[in-house]
Short mmCIF file of C-alpha atoms in Angstrom, two decimals:
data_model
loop_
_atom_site.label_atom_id
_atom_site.label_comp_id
_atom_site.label_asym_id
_atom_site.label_seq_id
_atom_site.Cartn_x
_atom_site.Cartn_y
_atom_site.Cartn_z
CA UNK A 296 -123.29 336.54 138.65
CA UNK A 297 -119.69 336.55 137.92
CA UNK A 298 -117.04 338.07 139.83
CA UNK A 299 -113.28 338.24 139.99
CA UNK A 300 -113.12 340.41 142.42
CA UNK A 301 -113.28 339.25 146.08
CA UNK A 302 -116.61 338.77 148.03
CA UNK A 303 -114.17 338.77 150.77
CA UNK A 304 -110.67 338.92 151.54
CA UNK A 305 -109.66 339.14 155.49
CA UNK A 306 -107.68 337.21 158.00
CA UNK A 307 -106.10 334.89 155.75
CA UNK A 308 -109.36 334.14 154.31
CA UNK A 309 -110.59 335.14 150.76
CA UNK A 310 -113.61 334.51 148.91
CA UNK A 311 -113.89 334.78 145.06
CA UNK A 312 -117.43 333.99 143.26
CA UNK A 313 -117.69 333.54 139.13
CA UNK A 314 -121.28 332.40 137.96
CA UNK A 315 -122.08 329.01 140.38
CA UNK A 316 -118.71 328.33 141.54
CA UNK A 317 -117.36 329.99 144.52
CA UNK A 318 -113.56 329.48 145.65
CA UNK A 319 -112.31 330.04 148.86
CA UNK A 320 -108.71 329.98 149.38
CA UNK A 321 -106.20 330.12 152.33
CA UNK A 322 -103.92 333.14 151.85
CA UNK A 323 -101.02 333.19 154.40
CA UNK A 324 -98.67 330.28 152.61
CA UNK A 325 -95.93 332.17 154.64
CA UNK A 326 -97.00 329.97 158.10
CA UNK A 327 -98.98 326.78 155.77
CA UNK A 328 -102.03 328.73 156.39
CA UNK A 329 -101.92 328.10 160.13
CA UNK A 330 -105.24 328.66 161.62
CA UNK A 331 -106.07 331.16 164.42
CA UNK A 332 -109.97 332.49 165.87
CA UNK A 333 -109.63 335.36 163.18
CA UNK A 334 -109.53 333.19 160.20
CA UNK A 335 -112.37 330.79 161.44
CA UNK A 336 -114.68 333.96 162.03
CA UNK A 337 -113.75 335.10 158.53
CA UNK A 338 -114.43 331.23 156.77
CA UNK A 339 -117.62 331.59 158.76
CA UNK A 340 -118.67 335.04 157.38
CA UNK A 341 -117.48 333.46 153.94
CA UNK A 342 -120.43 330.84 154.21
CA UNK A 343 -123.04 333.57 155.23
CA UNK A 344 -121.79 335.57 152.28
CA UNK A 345 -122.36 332.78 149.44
CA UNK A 346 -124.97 334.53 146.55
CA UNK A 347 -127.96 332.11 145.82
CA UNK A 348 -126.32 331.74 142.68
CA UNK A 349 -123.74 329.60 144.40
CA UNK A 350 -124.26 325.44 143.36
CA UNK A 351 -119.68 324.81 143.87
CA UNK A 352 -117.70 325.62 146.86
CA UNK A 353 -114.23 324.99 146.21
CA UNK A 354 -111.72 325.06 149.22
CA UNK A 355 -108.06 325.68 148.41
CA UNK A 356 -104.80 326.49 150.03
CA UNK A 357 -102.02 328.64 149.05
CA UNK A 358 -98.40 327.86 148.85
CA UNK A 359 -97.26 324.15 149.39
CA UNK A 360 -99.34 323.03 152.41
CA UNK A 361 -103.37 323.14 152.32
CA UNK A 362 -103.27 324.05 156.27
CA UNK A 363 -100.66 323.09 158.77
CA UNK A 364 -103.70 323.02 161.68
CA UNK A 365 -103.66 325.69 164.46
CA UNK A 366 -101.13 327.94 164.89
CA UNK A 367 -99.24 327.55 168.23
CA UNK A 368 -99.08 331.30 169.34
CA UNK A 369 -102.93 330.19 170.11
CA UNK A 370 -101.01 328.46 173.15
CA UNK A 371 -99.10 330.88 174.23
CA UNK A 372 -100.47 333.13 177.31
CA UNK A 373 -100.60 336.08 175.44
CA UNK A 374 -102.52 334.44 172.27
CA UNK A 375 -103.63 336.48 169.54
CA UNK A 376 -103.78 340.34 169.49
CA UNK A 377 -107.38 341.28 170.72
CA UNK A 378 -108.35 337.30 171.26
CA UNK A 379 -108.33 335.31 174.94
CA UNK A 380 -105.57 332.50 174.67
CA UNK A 381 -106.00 329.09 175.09
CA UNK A 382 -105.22 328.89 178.90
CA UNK A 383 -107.14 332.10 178.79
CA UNK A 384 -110.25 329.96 177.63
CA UNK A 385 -109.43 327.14 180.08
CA UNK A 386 -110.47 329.55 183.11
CA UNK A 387 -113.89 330.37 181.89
CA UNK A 388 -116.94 328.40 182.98
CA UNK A 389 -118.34 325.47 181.63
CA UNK A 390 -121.58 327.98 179.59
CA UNK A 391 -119.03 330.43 178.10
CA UNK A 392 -116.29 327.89 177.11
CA UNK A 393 -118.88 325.68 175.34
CA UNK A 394 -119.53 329.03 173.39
CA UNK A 395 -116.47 329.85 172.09
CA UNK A 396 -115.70 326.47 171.21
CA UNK A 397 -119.49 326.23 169.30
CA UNK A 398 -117.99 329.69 167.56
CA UNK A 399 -115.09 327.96 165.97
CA UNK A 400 -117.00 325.01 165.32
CA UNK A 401 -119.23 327.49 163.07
CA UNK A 402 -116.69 327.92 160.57
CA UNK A 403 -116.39 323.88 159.59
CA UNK A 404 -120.10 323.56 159.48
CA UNK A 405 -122.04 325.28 157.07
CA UNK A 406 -119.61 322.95 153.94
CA UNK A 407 -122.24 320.30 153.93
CA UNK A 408 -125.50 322.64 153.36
CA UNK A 409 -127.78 321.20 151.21
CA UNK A 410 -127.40 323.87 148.79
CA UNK A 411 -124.50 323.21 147.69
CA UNK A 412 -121.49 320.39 147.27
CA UNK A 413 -117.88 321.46 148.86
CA UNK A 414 -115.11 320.15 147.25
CA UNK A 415 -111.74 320.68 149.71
CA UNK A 416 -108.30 320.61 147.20
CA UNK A 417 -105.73 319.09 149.11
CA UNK A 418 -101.86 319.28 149.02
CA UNK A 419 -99.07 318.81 151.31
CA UNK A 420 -99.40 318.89 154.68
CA UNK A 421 -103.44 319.27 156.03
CA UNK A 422 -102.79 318.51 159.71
CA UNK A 423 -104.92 318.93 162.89
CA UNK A 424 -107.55 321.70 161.79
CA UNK A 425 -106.35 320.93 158.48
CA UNK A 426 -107.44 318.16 158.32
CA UNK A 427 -110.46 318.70 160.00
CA UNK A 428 -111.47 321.48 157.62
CA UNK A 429 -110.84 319.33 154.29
CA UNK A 430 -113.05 316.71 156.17
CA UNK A 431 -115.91 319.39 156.53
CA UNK A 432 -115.85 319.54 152.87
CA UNK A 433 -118.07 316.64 150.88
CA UNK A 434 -115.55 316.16 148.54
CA UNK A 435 -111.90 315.77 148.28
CA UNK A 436 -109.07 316.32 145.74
CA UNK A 437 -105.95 315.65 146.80
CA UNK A 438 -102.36 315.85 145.66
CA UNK A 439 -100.00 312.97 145.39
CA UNK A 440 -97.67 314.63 148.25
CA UNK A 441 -100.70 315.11 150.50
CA UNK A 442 -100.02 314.12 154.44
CA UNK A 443 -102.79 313.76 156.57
CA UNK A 444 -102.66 313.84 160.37
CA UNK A 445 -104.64 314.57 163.50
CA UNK A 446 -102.31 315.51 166.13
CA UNK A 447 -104.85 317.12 168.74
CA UNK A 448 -104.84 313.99 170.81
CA UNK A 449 -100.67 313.98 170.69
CA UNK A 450 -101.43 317.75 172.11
CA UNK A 451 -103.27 316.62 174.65
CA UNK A 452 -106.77 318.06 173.12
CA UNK A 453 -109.12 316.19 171.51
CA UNK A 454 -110.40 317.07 167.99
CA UNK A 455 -113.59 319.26 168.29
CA UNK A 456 -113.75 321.29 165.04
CA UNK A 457 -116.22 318.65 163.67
CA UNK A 458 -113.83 316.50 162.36
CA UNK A 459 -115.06 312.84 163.93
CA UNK A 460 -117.79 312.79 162.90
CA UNK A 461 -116.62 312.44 159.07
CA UNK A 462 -113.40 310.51 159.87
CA UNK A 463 -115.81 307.75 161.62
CA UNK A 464 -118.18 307.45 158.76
CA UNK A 465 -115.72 307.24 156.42
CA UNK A 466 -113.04 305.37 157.71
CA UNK A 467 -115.04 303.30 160.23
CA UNK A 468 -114.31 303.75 164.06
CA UNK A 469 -111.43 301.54 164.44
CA UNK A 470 -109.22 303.32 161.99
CA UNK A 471 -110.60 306.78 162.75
CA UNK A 472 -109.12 306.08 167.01
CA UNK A 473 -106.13 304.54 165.04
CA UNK A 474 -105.38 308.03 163.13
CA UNK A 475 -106.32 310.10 165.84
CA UNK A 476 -104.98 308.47 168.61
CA UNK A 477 -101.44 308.05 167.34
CA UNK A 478 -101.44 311.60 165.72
CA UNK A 479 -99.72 309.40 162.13
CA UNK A 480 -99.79 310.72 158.91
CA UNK A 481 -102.14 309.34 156.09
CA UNK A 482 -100.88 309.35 152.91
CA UNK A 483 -102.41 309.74 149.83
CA UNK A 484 -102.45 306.10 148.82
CA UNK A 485 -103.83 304.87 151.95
CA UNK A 486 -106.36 308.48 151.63
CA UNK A 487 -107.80 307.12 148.32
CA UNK A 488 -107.89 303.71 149.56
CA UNK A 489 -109.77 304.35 152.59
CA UNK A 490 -112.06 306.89 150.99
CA UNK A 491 -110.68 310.43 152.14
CA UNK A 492 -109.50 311.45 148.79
CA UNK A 493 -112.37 311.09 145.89
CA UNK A 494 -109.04 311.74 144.02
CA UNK A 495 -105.45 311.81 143.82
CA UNK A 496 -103.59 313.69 141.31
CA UNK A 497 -99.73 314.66 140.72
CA UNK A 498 -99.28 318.20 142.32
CA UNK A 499 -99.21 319.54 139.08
CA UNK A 500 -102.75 318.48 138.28
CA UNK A 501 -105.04 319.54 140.98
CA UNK A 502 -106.09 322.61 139.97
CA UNK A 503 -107.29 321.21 136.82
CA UNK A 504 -108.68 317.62 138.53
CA UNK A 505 -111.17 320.35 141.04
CA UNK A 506 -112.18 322.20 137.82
CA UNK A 507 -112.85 319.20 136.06
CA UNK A 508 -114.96 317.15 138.93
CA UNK A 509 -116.44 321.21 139.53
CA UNK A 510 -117.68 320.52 135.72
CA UNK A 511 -119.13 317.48 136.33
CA UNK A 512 -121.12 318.35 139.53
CA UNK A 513 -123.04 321.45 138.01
CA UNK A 514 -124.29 319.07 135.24
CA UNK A 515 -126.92 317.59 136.52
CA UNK A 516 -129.82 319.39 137.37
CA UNK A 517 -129.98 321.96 140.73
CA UNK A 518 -132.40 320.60 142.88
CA UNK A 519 -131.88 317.07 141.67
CA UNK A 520 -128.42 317.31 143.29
CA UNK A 521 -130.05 319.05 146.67
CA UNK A 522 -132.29 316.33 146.88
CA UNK A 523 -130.05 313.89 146.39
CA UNK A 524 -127.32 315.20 148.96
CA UNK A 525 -129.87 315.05 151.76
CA UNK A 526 -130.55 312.16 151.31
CA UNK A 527 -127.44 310.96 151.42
CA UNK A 528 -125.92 313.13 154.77
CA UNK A 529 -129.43 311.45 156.70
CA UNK A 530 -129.20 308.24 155.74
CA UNK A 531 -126.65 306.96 158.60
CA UNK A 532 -129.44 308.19 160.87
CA UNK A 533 -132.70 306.24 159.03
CA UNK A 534 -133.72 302.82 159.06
CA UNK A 535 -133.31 300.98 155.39
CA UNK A 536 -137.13 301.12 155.91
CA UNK A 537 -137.04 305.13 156.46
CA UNK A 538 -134.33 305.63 154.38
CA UNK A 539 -136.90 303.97 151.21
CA UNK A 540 -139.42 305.95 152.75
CA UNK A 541 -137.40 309.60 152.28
CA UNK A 542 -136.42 308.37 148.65
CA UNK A 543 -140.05 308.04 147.99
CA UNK A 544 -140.86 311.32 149.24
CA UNK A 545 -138.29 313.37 147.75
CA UNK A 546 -139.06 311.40 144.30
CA UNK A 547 -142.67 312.64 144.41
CA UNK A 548 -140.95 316.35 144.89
CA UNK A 549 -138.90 315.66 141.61
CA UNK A 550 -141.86 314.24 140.19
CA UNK A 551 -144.20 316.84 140.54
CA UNK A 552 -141.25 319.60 140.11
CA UNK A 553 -140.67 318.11 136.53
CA UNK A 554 -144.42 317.86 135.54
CA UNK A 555 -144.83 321.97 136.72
CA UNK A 556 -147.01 320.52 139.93
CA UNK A 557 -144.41 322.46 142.37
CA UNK A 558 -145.90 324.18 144.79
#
């Protein structure tokens, strides 16, 4: 399948697909691609709306900033047109404001299907759900000006778009309260040091660094890589012993896959 024309293209959201390589990019550079309910629902339906053919899931952002996190009219008691506010939110009982919150969740969740591999391309500022989106991804690019930051906890929130859980395993919990707790900004030095960044690049670069590492990713073989991911995302929960015992089993897949004994 190839496609220049958008899968999708709504609420600052749009979704292009050409062969195995889908990109979806932020489109309102006007506000840093500030995020609001709208946009989350739309990088949600962008997930559900990925063709089969789909191995590459790039994640971009328009303009100068990848995403500047929420946008603040989402505190403000009149929120969004047609969407409760934040103190709206706050009123409603325990069951319904788990719900929405599980909603927006949705949209930073479905980057580390086995399916496929996300790679996030990162410049300039990627703050608060910024930065939690381009940690949903399992892969990052980043520019040399890239600024990191979680500034939920400086808000008063906590970060619950799915973002600890990466940060911790990659950073290890003492840094990740670090970060979070006083709301700094990483840079890209201490991002490729600490293993954020797979990759920094001069601004100028990044576009062709993500095609490049997008190249080298739908080289190997399809279900080798699938196999190979999930092994990876469950292996913080496995024993070394259970861990050996998954790589044996999904060996014996590859195996019997290569020799036409597939089911």
């Amino acid at each position: 399948m190839t496609s220049l024309d958008p899968v999708l293209d709504k609420d600052g959201v749009q979704l292009t697909v050409e062969d195995a390589v889908a990109t979806v990019t932020l489109t309102n550079p006007a506000k840093r691609n500030a995020q609001s309910p709208a946009l989350w629902r739309a990088l949600t339906e962008a997930g559900q709306s990925l063709p089969g053919s789909v191995r590459v899931v790039v994640l971009r952002g328009e303009g100068k900033s990848f995403s500047a996190g929420l946008d603040r009219q989402a505190f403000s008691p009149e929120g969004f047109d047609g969407e409760p506010s934040f103190p709206e939110l706050a009123r409603r009982d325990d069951t319904d404001l788990d719900a929405a919150i599980a909603a927006y969740q949705s949209a930073f969740t479905w980057w580390r299907r086995s399916d496929i591999v996300s790679v996030a391309a990162v410049q300039g500022h990627a703050i608060g759900a910024g930065f939690q989106l381009a940690l949903a991804c399992d892969l990052r690019v980043v520019a040399s000006d890239v600024q990191f930051a979680m500034r939920e906890t400086s808000l008063g929130l906590v970060p619950d778009l799915g973002g600890t859980h990466p940060l911790a395993g990659i950073v290890g919990y003492a840094r990740a309260l670090e970060i979070c707790a006083t709301g700094r900004f990483v840079q890209a030095d201490e991002a490729e040091r600490t293993g954020l960044a797979n990759l920094v690049v001069p601004p100028g670069e990044l576009d062709a660094a993500v095609r490049d590492l997008t190249g080298a990713l739908l080289a190997a073989p399809r279900d080798a890589t699938i196999e190979t991911k999930a092994l990876l995302l469950g292996a913080s929960g496995r024993t070394y012993d259970e861990q050996r015992a998954a790589e044996r089993a999904a060996q014996a897949r590859r195996l019997r896959d290569l020799a036409g004994l597939g089911d």
